[in-house]
mmCIF file of C-alpha atoms in Angstrom:
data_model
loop_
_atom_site.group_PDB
_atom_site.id
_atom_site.type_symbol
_atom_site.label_atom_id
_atom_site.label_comp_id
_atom_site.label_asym_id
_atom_site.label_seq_id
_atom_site.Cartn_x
_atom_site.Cartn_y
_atom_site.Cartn_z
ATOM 1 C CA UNK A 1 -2.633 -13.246 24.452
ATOM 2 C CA UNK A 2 -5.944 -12.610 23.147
ATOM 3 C CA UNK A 3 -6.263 -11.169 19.645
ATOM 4 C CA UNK A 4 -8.149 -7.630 19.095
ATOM 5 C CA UNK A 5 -9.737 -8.012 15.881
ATOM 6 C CA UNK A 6 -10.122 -5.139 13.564
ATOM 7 C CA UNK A 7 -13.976 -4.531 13.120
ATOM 8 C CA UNK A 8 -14.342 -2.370 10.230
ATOM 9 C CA UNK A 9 -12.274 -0.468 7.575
ATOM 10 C CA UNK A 10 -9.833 -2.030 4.836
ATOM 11 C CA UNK A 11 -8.419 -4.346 7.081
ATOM 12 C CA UNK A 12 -11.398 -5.446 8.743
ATOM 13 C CA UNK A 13 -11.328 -9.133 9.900
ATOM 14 C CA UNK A 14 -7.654 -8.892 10.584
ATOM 15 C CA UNK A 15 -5.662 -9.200 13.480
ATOM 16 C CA UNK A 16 -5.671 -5.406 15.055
ATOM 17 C CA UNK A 17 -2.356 -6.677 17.692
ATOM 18 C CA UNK A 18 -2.620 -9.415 20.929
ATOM 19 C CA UNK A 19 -2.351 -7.165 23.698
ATOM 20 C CA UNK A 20 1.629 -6.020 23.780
ATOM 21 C CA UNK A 21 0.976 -3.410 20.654
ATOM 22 C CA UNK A 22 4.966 -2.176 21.624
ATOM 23 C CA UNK A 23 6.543 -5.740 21.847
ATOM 24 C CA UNK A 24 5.120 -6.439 18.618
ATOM 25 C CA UNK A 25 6.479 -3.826 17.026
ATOM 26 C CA UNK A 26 10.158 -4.283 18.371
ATOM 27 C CA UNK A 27 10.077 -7.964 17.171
ATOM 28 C CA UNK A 28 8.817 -6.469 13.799
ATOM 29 C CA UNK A 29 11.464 -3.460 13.171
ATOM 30 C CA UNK A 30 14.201 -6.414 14.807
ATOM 31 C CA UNK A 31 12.940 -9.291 11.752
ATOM 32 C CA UNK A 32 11.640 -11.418 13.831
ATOM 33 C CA UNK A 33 7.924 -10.886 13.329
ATOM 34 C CA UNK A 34 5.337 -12.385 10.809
ATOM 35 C CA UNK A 35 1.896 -11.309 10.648
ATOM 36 C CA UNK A 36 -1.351 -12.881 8.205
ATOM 37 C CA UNK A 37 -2.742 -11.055 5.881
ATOM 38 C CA UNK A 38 -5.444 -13.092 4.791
ATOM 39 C CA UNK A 39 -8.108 -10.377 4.590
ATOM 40 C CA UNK A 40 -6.179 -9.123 1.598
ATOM 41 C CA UNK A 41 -7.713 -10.056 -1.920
ATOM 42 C CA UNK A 42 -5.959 -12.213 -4.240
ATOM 43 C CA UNK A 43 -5.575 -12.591 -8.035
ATOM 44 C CA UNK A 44 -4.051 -14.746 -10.485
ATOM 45 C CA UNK A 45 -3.386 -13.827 -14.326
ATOM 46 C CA UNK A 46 -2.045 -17.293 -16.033
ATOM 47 C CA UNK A 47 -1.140 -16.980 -19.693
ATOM 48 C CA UNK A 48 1.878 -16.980 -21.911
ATOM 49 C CA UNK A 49 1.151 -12.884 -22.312
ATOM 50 C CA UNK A 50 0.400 -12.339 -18.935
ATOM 51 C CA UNK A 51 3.874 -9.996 -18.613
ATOM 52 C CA UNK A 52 3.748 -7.696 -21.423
ATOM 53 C CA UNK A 53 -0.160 -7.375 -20.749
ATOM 54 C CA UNK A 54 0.512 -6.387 -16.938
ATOM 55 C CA UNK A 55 3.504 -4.283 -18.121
ATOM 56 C CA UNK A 56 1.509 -2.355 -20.253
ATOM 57 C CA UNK A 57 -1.761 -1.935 -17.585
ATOM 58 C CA UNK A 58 0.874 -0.930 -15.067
ATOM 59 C CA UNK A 59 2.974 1.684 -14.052
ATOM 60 C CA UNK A 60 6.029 -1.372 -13.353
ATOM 61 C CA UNK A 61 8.585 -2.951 -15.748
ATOM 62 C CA UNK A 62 7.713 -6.117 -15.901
ATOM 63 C CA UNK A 63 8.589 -7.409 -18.810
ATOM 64 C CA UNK A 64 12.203 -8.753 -17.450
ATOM 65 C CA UNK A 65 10.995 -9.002 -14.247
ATOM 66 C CA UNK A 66 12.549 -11.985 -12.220
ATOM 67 C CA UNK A 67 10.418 -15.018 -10.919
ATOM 68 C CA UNK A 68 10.037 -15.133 -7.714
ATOM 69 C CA UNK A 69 10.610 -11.882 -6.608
ATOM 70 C CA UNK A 70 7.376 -9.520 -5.161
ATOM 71 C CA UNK A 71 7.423 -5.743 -6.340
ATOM 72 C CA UNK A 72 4.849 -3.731 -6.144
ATOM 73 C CA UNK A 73 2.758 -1.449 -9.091
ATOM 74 C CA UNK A 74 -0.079 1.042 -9.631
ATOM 75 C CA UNK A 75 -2.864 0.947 -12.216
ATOM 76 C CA UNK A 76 -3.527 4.711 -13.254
ATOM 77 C CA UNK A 77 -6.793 6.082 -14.912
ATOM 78 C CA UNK A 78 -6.043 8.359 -18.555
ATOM 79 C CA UNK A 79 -5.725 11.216 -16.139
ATOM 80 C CA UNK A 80 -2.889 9.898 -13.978
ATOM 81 C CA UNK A 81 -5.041 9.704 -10.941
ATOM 82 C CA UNK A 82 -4.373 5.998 -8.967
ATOM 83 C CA UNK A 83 -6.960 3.530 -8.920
ATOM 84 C CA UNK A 84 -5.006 0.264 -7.587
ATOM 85 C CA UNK A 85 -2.218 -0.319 -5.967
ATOM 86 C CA UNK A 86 -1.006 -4.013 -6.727
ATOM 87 C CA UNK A 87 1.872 -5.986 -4.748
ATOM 88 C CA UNK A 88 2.753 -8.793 -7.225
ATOM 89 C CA UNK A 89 5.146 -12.297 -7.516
ATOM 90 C CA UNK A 90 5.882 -13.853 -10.630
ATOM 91 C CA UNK A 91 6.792 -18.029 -10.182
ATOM 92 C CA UNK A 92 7.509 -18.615 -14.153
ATOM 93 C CA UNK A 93 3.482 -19.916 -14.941
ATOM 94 C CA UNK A 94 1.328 -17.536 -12.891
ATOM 95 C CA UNK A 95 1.461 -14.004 -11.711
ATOM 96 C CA UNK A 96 0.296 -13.281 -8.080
ATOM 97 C CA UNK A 97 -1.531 -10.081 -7.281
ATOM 98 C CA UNK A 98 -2.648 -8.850 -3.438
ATOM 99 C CA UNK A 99 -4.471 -5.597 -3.308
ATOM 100 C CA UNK A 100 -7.297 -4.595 -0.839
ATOM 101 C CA UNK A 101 -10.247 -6.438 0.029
ATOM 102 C CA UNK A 102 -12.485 -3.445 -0.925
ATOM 103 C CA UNK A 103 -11.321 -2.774 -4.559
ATOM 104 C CA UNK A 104 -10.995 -6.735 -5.079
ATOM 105 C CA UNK A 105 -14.257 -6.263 -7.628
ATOM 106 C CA UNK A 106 -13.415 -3.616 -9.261
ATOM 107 C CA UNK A 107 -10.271 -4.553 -10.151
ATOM 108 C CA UNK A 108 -10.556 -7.839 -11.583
ATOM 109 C CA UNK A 109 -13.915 -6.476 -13.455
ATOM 110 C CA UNK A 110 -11.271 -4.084 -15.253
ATOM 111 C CA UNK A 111 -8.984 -6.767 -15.587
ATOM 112 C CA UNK A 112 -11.065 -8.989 -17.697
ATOM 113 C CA UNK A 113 -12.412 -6.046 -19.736
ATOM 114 C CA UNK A 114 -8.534 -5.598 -20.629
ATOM 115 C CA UNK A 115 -8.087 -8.775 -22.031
ATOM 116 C CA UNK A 116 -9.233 -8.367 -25.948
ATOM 117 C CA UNK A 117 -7.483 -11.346 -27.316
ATOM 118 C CA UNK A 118 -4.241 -12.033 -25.444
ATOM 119 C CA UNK A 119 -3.236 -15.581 -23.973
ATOM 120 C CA UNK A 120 -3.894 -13.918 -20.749
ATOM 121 C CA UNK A 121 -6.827 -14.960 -17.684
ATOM 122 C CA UNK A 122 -6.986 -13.225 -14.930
ATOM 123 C CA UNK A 123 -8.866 -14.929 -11.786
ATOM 124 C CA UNK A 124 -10.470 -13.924 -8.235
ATOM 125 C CA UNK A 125 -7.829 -16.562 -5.707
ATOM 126 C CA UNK A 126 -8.986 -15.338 -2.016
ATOM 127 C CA UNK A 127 -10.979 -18.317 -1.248
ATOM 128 C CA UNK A 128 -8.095 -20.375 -2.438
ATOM 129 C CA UNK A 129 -5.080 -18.446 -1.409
ATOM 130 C CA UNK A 130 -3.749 -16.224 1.565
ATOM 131 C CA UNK A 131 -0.670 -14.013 1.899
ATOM 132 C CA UNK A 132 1.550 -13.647 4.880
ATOM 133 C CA UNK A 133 4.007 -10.843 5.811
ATOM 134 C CA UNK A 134 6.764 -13.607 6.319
ATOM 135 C CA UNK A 135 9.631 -13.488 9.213
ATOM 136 C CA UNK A 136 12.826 -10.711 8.038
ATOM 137 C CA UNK A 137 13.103 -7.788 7.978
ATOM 138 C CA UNK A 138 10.886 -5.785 6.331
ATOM 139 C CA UNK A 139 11.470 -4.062 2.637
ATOM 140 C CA UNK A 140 10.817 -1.324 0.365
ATOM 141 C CA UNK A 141 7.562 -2.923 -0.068
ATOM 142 C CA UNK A 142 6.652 -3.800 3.501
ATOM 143 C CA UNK A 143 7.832 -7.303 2.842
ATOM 144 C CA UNK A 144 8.712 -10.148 2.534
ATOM 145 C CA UNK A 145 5.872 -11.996 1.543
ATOM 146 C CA UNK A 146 4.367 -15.522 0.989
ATOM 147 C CA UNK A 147 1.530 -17.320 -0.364
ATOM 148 C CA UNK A 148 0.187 -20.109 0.891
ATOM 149 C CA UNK A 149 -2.761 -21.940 0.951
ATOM 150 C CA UNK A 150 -5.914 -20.975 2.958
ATOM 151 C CA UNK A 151 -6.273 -24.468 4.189
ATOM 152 C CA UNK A 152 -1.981 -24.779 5.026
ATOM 153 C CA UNK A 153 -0.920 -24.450 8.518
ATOM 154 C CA UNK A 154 1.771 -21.185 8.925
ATOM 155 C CA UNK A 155 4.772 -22.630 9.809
ATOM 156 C CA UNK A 156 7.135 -18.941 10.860
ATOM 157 C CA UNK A 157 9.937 -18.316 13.021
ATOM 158 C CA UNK A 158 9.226 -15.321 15.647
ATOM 159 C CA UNK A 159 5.958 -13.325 16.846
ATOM 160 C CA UNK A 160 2.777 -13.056 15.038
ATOM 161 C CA UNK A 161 1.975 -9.180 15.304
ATOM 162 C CA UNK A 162 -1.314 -7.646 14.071
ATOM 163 C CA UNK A 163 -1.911 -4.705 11.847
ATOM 164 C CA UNK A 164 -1.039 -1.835 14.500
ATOM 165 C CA UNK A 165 2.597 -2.677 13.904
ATOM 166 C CA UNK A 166 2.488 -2.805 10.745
ATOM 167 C CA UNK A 167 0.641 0.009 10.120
ATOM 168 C CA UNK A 168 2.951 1.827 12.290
ATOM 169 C CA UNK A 169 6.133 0.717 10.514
ATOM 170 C CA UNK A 170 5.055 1.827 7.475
ATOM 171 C CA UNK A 171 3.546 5.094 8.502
ATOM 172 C CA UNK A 172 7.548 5.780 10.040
ATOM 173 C CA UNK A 173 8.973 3.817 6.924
ATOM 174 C CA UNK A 174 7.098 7.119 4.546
ATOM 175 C CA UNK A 175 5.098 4.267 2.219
ATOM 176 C CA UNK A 176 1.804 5.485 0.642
ATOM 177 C CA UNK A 177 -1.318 2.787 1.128
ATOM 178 C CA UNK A 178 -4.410 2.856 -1.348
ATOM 179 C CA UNK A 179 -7.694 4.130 0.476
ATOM 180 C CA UNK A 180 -5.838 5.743 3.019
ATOM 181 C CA UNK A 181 -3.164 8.603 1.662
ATOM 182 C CA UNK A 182 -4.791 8.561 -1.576
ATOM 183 C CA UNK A 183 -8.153 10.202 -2.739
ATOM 184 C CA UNK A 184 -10.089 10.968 -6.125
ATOM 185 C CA UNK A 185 -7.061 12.971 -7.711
ATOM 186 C CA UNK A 186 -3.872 11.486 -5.912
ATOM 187 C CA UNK A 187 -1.142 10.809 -8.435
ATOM 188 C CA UNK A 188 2.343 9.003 -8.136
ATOM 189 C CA UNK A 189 4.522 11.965 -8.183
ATOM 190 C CA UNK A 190 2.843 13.433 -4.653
ATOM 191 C CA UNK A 191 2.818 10.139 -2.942
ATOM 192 C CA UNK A 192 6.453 8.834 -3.067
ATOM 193 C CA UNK A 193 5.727 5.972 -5.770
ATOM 194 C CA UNK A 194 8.368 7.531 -8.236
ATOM 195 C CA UNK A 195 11.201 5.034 -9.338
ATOM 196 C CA UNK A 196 9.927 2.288 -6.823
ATOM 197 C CA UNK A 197 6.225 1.252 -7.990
ATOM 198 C CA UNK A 198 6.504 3.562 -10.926
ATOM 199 C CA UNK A 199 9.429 2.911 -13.388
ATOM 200 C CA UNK A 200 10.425 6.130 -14.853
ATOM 201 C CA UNK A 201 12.094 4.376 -17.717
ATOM 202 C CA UNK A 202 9.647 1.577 -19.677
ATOM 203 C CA UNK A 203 7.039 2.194 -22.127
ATOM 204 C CA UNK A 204 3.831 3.746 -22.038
ATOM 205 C CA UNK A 205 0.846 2.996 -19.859
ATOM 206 C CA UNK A 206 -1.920 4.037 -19.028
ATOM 207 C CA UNK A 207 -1.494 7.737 -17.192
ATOM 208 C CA UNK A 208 2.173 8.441 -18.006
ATOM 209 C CA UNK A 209 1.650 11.621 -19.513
ATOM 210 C CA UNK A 210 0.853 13.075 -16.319
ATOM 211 C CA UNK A 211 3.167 11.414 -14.651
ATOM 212 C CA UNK A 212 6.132 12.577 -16.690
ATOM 213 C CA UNK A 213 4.666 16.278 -17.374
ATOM 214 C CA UNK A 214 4.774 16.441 -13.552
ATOM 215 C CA UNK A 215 7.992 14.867 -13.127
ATOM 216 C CA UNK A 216 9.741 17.191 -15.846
ATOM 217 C CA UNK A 217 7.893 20.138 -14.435
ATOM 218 C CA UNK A 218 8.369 19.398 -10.539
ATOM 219 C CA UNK A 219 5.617 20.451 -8.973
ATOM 220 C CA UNK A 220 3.276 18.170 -7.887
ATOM 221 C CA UNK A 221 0.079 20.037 -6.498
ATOM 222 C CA UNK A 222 0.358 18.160 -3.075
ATOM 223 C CA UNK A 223 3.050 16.311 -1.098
ATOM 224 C CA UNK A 224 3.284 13.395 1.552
ATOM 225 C CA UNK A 225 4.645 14.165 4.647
ATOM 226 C CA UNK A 226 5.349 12.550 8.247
ATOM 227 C CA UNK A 227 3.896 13.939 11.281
ATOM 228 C CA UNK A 228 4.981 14.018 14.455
ATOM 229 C CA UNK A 229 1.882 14.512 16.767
ATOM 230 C CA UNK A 230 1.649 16.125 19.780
ATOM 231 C CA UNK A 231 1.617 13.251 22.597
ATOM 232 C CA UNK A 232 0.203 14.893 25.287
ATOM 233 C CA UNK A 233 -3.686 14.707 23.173
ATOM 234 C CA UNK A 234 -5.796 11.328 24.241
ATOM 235 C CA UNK A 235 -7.777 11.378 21.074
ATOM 236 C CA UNK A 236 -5.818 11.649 17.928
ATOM 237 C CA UNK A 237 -7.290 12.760 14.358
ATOM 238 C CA UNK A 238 -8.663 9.762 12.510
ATOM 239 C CA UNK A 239 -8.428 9.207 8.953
ATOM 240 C CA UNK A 240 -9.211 12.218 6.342
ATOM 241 C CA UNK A 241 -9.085 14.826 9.738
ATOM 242 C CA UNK A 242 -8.351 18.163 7.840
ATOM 243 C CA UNK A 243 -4.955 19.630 8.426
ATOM 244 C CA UNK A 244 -4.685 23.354 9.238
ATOM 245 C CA UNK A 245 -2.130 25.554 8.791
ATOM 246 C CA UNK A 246 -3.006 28.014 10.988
ATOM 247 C CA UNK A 247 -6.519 29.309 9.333
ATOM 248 C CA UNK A 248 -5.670 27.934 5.989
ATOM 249 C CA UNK A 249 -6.756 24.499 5.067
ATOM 250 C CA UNK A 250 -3.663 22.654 3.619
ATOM 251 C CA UNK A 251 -4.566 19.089 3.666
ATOM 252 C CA UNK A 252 -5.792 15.908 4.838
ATOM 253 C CA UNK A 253 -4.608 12.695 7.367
ATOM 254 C CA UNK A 254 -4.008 9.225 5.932
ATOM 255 C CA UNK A 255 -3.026 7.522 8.582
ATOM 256 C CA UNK A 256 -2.048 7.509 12.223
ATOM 257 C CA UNK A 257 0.153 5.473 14.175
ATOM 258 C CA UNK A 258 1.043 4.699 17.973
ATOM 259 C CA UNK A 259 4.559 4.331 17.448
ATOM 260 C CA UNK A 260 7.113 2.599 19.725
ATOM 261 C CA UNK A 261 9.717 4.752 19.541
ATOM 262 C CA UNK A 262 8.304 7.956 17.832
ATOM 263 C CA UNK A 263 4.813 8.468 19.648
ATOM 264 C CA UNK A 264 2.147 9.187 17.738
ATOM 265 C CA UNK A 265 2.830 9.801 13.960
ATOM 266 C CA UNK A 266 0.926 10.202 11.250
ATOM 267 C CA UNK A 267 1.261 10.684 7.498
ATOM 268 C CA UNK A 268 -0.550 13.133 5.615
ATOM 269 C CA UNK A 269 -1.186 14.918 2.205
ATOM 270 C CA UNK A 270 -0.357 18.498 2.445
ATOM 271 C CA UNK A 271 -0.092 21.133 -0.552
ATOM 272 C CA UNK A 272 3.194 21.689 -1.990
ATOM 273 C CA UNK A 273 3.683 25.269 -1.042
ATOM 274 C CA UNK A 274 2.971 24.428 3.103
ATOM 275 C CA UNK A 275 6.096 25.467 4.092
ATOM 276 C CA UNK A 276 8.216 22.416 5.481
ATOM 277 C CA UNK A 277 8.520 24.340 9.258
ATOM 278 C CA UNK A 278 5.245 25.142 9.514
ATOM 279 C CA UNK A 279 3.655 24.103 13.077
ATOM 280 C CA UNK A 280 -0.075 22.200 11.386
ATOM 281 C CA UNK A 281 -2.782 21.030 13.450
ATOM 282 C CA UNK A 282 -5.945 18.479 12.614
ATOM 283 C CA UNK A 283 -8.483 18.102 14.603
ATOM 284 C CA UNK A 284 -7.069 20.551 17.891
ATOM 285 C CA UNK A 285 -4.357 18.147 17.769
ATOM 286 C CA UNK A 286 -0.915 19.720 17.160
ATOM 287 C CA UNK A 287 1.534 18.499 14.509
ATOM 288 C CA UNK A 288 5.359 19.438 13.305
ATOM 289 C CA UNK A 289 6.228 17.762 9.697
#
């Protein structure tokens, strides 16, 4: 089959699906789908302090994290609002960081600005390195994952599948994604990150008073919620359509799926007091959470 590419947006340059957008997904949700994700940046921090640095830059314990295994973290700003979203792998020398191709600058600018004078050196690795979603099941994390070389051959079991399955896994799957359900004043405790990318129990970093004054209180301004959308509409609402409850602005769409079992679904960030039967629409198109 002939591969769509995506032309423009975060994942532009990747593989958008090769024809069969439903048989990818099945071989995906069954484990026995791999897809390359080498239009993600990557990011190396080397250093016997590169651990406790990250830990304390992050929202994740990482301190006795194990090698070898990928979880994923957020970098906050004073206010609590998210500015990165990092998927990382520790192997015992280096740490491994993917993030999105468009805030690659950014963050490795405010990576090296962090390092004062600890044993730490953190370096730009995309034209070096790629990651893959590998063969399995997927995880909490949309995983698993591998990196390999840009110039190695990818040797995996199963069906290569582009981004519209993934996408539409984890729009079904509930998991936030950087640039798309977040904004200028998203924090963790709207978007689901609490006690999986955020660790409610280590030490302070950068944002955790809001985090935890939000937590204790309960009431985060705005929630994330899955849309079911109604399937009879040709066009669906792109990404950042407002969402209407009836006259009353409540929100905005993330993203939107073609799912092959659920339709078209979407996730969005709605306030907290929408109530949770309310019948929303964006863009003319009709929506029940």
């Amino acid at each position: 089959m002939t591969a769509v590419i995506v032309e423009e947006g975060p994942d532009r340059g990747a593989i958008w699906h090769f024809g069969e957008p439903n048989k990818e997904q099945r071989a995906l949700a069954e484990g026995n789908a791999w897809a390359d994700l080498s239009h993600k940046s990557v990011l190396t921090v080397t250093g016997e302090d590169r651990l406790t640095w990250l830990n304390d830059l992050t929202t994740q314990e990482l301190v006795k994290w194990a090698t070898n295994t990928w979880t994923s973290a957020l970098i906050l700003d004073a206010q609590g609002h998210i500015v990165h979203q990092l998927f990382l792998m520790d192997d015992g020398t280096t740490t491994w960081i993917f993030t999105e191709q468009d805030k690659e600058e950014e963050l490795i600018t405010f990576l090296k600005k962090m390092v004062f004078m600890l044993r730490v050196d953190p370096q730009v690795a995309t034209s070096e390195y790629k990651i893959i979603k590998s063969t399995g099941k997927s995880d909490d994390i949309g995983g698993p994952y591998k990196i390999l070389k840009r110039s190695e051959a990818i040797q995996e079991l199963g069906m290569q599948v582009g981004t519209w399955a993934l996408e539409a896994e984890r729009v079904a799957s509930g998991r936030a994604r950087l640039l798309f359900e977040t904004d200028h004043k998203s924090i963790p405790n709207e978007l689901g990150f609490l006690n999986n990318a955020v660790h409610m129990k280590k030490g302070c970093y950068p944002g955790q008073e809001t985090v935890a004054k939000v937590f204790n209180l309960g009431q985060p301004p705005r929630r994330l919620v899955l849309l079911h959308l109604d399937g009879t509409e040709v066009e669906l609402p792109a990404h950042g359509t407002t969402v209407m409850n009836e006259d009353k602005e409540v929100g905005y769409i993330g993203t939107v799926a073609r799912h092959y079992e659920l339709g078209p679904i979407a996730l969005a960030v709605v306030k907290r007091t929408t109530p949770t039967d309310a019948v929303l629409s964006a863009g003319g198109v009709l929506a029940a959470q």
